[in-house]
Backbone as numpy.savetxt, mean C-alpha at the origin, in Angstrom:
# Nx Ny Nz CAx CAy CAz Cx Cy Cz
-15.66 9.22 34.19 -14.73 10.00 33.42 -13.39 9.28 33.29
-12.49 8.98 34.02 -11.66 8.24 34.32 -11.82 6.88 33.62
-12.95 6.24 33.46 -13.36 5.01 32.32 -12.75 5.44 30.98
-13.20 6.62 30.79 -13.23 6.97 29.19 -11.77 6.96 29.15
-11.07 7.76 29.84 -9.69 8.09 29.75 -8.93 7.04 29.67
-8.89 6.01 30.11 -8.29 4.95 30.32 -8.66 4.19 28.94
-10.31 4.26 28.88 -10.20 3.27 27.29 -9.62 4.35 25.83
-9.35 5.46 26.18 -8.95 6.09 25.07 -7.48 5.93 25.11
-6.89 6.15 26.74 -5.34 5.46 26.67 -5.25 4.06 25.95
-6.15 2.84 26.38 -5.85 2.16 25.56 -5.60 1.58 24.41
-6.94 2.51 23.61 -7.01 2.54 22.19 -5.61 3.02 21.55
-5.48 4.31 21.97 -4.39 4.94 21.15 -2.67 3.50 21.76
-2.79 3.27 22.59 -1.41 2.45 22.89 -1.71 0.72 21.61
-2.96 0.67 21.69 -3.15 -0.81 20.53 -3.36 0.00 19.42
-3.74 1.01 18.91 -3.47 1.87 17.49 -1.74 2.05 17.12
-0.79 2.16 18.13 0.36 2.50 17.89 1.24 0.84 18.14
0.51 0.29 18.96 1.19 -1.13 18.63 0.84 -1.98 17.06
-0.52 -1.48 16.72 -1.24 -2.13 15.51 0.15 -1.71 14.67
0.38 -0.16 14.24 1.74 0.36 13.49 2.34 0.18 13.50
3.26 -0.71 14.21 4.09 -0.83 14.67 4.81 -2.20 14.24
3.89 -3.36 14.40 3.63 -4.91 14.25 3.36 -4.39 12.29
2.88 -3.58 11.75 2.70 -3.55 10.63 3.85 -2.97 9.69
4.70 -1.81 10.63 5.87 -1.74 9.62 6.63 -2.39 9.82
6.71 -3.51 11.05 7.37 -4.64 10.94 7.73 -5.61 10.70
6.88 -5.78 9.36 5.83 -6.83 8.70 5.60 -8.10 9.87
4.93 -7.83 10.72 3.89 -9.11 11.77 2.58 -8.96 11.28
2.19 -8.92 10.17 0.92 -9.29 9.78 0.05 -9.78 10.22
0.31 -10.94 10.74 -0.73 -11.88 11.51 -1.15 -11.38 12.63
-0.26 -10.71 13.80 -0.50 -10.06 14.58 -0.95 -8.52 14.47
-0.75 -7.90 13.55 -1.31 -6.73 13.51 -2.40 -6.54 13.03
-3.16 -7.86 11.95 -4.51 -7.74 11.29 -5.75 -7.56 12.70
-5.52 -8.31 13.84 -6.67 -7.92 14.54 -6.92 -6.43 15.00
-5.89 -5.94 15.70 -5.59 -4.82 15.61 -5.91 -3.38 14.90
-5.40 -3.74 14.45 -5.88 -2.92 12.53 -7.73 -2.67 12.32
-7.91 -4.55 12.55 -9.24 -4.59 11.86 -10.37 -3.78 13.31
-9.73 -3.65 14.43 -10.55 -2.82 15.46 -10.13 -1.42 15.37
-9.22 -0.97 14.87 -9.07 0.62 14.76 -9.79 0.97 14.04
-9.61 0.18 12.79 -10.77 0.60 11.48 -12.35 0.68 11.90
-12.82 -0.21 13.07 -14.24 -0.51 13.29 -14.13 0.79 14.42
-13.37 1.06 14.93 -13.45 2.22 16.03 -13.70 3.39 15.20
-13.05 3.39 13.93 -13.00 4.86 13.37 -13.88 5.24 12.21
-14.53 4.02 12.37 -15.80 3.72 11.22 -16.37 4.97 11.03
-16.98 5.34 12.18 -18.28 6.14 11.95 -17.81 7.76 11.58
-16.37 8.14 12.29 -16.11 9.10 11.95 -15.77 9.60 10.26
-15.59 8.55 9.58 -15.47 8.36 8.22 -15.16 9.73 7.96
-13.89 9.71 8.26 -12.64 10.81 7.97 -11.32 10.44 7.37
-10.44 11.04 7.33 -8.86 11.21 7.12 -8.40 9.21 8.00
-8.89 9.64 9.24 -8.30 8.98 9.57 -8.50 7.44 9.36
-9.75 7.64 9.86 -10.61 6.26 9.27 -9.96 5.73 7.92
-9.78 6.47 6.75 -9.20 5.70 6.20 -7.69 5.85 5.73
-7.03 6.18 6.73 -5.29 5.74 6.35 -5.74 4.35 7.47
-6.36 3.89 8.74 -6.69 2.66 9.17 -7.03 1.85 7.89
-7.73 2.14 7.22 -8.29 0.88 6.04 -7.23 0.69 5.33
-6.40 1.78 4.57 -5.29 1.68 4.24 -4.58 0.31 4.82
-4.32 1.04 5.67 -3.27 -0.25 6.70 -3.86 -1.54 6.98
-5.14 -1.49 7.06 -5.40 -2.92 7.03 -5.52 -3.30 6.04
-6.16 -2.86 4.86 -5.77 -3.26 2.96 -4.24 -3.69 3.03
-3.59 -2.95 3.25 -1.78 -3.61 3.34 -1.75 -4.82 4.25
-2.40 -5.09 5.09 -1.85 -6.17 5.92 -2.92 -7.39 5.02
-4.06 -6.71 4.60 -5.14 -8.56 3.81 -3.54 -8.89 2.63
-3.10 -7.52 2.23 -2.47 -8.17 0.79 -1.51 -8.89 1.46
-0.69 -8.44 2.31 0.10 -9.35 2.59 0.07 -10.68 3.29
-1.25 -10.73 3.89 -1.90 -12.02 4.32 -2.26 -12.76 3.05
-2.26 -12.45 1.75 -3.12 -12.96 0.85 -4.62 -12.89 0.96
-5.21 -12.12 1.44 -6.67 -12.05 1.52 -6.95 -10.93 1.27
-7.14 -11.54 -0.35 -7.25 -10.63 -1.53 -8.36 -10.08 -1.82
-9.51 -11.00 -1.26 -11.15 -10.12 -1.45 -11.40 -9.23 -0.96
-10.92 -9.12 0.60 -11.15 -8.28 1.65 -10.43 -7.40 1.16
-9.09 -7.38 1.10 -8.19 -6.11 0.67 -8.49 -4.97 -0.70
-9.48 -6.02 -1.62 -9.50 -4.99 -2.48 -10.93 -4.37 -2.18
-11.92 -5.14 -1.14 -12.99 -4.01 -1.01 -12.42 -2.52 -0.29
-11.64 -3.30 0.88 -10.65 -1.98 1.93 -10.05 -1.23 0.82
-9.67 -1.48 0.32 -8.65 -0.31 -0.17 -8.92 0.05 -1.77
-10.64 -0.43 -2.56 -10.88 -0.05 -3.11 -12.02 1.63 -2.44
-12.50 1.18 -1.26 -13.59 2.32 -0.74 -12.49 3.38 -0.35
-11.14 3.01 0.32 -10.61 3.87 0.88 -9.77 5.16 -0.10
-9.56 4.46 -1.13 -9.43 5.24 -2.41 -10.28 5.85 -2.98
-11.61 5.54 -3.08 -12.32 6.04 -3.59 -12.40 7.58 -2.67
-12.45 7.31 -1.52 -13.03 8.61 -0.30 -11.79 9.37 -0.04
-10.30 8.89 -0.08 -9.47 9.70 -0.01 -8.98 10.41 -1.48
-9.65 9.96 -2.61 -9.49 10.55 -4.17 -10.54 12.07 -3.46
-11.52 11.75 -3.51 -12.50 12.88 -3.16 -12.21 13.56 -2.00
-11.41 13.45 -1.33 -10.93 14.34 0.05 -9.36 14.61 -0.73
-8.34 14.33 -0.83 -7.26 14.66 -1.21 -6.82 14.61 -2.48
-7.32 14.30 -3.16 -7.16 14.54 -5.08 -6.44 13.10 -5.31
-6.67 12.72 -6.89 -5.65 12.12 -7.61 -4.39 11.40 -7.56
-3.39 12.37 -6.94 -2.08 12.40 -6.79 -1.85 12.50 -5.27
-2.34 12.75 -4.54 -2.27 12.37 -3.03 -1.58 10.98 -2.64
-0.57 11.14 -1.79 0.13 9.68 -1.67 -0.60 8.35 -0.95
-1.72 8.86 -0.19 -2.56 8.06 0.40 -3.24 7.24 -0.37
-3.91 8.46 -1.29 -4.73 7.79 -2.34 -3.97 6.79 -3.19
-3.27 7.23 -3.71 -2.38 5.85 -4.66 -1.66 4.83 -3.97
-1.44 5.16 -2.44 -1.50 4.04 -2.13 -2.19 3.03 -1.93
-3.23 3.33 -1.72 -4.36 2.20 -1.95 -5.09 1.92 -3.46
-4.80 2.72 -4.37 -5.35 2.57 -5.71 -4.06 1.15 -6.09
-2.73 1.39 -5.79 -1.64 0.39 -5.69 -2.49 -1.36 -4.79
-2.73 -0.80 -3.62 -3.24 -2.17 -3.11 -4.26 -2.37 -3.57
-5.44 -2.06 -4.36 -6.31 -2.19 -4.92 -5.89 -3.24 -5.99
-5.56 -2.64 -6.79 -4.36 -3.34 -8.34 -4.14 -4.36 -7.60
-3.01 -4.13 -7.11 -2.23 -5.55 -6.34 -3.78 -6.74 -6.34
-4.57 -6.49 -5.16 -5.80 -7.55 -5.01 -6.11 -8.13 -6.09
-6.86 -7.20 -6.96 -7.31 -7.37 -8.28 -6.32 -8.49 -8.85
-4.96 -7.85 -9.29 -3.86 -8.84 -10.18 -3.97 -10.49 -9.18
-3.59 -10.01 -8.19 -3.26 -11.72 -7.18 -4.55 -12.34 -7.15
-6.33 -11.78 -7.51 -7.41 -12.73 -7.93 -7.45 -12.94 -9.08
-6.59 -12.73 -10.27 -6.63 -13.02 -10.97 -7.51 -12.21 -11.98
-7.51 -11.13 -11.94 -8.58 -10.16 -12.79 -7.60 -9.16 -13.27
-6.59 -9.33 -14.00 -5.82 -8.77 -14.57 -6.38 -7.55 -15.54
-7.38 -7.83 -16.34 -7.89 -6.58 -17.08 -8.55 -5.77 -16.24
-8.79 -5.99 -14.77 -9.25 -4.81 -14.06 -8.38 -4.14 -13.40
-7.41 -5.09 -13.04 -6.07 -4.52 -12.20 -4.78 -3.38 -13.52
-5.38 -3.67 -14.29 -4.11 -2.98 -15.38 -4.29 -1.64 -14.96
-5.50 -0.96 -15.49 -6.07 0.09 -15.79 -5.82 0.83 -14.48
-6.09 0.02 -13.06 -5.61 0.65 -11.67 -4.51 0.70 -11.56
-3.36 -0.32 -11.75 -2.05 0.10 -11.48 -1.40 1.09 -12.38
-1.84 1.25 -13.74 -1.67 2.38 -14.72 -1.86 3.58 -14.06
-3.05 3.82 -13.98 -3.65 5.18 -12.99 -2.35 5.83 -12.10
-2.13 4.40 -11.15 -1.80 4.68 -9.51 -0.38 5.21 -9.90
0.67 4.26 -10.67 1.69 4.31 -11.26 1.96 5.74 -11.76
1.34 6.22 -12.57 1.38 7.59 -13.28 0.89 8.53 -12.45
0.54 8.36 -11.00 0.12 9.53 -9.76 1.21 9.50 -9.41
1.89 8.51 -8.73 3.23 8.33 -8.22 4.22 8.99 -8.54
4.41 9.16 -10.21 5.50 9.75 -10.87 5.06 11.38 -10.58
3.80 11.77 -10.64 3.17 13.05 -10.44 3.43 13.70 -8.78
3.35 12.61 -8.12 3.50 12.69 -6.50 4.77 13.55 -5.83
4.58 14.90 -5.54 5.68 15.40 -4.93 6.49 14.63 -3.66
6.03 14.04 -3.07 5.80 13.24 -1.68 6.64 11.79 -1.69
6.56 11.72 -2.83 7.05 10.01 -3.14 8.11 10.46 -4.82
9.08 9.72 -4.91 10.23 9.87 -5.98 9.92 8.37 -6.27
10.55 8.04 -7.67 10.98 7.22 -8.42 11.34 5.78 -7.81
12.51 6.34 -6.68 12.63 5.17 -6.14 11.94 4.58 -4.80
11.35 5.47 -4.29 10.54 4.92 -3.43 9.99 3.81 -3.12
9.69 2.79 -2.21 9.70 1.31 -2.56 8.20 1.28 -2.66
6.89 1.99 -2.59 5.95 1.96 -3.27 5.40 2.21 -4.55
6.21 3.36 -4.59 6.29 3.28 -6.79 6.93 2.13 -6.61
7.85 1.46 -6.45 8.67 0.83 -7.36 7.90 -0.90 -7.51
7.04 -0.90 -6.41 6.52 -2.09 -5.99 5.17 -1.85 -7.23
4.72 -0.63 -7.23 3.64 -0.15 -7.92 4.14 0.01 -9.53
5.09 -0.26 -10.17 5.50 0.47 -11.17 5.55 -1.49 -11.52
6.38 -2.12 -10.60 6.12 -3.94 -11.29 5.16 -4.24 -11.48
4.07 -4.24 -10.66 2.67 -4.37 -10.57 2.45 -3.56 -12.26
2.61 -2.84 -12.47 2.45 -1.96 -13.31 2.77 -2.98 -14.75
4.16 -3.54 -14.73 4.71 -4.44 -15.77 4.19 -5.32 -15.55
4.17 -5.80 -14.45 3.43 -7.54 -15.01 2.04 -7.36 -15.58
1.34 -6.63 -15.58 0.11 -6.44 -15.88 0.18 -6.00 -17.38
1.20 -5.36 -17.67 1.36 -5.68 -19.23 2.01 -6.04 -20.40
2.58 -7.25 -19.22 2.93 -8.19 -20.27 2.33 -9.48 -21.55
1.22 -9.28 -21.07 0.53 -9.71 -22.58 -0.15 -8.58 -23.87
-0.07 -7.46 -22.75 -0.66 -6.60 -24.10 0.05 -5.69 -24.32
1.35 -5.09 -24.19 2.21 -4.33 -24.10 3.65 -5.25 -23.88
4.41 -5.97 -24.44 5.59 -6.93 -23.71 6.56 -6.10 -23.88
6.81 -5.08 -25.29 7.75 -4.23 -25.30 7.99 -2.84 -23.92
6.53 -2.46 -23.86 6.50 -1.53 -22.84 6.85 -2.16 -20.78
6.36 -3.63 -21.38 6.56 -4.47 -20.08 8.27 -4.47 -20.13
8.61 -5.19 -20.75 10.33 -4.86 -20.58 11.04 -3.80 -20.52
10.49 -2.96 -20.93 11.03 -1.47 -20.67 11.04 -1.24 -18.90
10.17 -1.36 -18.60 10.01 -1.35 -17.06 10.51 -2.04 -16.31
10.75 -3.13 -16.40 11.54 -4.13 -15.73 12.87 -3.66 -16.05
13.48 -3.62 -17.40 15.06 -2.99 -17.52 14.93 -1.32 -16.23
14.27 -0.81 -16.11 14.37 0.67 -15.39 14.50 -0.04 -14.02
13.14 -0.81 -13.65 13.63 -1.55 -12.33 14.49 -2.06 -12.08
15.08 -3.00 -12.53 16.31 -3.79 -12.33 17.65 -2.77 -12.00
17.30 -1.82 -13.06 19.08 -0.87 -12.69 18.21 0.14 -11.15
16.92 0.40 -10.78 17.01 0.94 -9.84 17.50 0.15 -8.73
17.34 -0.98 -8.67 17.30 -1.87 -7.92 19.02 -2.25 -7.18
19.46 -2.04 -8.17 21.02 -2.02 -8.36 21.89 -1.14 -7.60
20.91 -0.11 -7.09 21.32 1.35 -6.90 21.45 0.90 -5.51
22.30 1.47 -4.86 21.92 0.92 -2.84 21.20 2.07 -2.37
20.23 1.97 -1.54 19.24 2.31 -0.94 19.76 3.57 -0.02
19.02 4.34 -0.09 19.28 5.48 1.05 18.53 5.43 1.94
18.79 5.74 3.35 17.81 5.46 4.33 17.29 6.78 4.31
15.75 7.12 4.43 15.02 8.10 5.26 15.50 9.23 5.95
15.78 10.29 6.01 16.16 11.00 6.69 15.47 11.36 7.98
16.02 11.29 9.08 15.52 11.83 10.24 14.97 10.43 10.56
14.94 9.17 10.06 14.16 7.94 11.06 14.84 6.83 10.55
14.42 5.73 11.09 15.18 4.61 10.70 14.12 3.94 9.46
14.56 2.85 9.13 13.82 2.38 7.58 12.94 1.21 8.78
11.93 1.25 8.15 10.59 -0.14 8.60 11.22 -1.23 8.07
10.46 -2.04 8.82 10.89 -3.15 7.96 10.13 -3.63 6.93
9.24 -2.89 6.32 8.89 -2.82 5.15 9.43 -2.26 4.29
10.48 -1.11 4.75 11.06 -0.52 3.48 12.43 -1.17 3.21
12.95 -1.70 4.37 14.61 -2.74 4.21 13.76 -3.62 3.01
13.00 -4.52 3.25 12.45 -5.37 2.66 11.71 -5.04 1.43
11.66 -3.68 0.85 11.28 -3.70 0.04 11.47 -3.57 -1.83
12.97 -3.45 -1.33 13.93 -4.29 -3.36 13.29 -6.04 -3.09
13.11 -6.92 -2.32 12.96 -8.07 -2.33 11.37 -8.65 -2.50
10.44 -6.90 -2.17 9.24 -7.19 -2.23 8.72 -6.97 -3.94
10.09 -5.80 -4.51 9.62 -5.54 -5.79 9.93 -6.91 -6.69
10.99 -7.37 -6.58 11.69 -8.69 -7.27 10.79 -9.79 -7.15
9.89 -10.11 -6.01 8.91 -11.23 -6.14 7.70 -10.65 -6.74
7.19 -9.21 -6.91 5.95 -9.11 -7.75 6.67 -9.27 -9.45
7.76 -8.96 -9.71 7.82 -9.22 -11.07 8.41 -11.08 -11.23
8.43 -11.57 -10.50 8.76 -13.41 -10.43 7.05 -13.69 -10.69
6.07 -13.10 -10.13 4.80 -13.94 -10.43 3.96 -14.23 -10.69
């Protein structure tokens, strides 16, 4: 009995270090991590199981390991669309890292149509506003993707970004900002550079 207890203390203390190393952006160190919570929570193939895939879909993109990330966080969208709807912030967040994969392999006509989707949940999203640094990361993604077939509607978006961008940041109420979210006007400015 005392076995179990101890490996469940441990799990949950490397589940909260995995979070931890990830809103801190330590990527490298949090992908192993990550990638054993997700295999721990496999079978329960619940809620939780996939905000883990989630998080490890966020850590392939930011590793650049773009195949892996868009299978993760294409399944995990798919199962949190059908458990929490559409507009659920979970869900578009990974319909966002989905896109993202897609655009950075270079499959731009598949990635449009997802960041379109995800983009227009976001704006729908009680949970998440305008400026939020995942719309806003999701809304470039959004422009660069149509700038060959839309350039007028692509600049439109970029002019909205740019003056949000302009705006100084409010911190979170009640917590301090990750360091994903300090970092994230600098994360929107390099998806529209590339």
């Amino acid at each position: 009995m005392s076995d179990s207890i101890s490996d469940a203390a441990r799990i949950l203390k490397e589940n909260s270090v995995a979070n931890e190393l990830l809103n801190n952006c330590e990527y490298a160190a949090a992908e192993p991590l990550l990638r054993q919570a997700v295999e721990g929570k496999k079978e329960l193939n619940n809620a939780e199981t996939w905000m883990w895939m989630r998080r490890l879909a966020e850590c392939q993109v930011e590793l650049g390991n773009f195949e892996e990330a868009a299978d993760v966080a294409r399944d995990a969208a798919r199962a949190l669309n059908i458990k929490f709807g559409p507009i659920d912030e979970d869900t578009l967040d990974c319909q966002y890292l989905y896109a993202m994969s897609l655009y950075r392999l270079g499959k731009v006509p598949e990635a449009a149509p997802v960041a379109a989707q995800a983009f227009e949940g976001f704006i729908e999203c009680s949970k998440r506003g305008p400026d939020h640094v995942t719309t806003m990361k999701c809304k470039a993604l959004y422009a660069r993707t149509l700038k060959q077939s839309d350039p007028a509607k692509s600049g439109e978006l970029i002019s909205e970004i740019t003056a949000a961008l302009e705006r100084p940041v409010a911190p979170p109420q009640g917590r301090q900002m990750t360091g994903a979210e300090i970092r994230g006007p600098e994360a929107v400015k390099a998806i529209l550079a590339a």
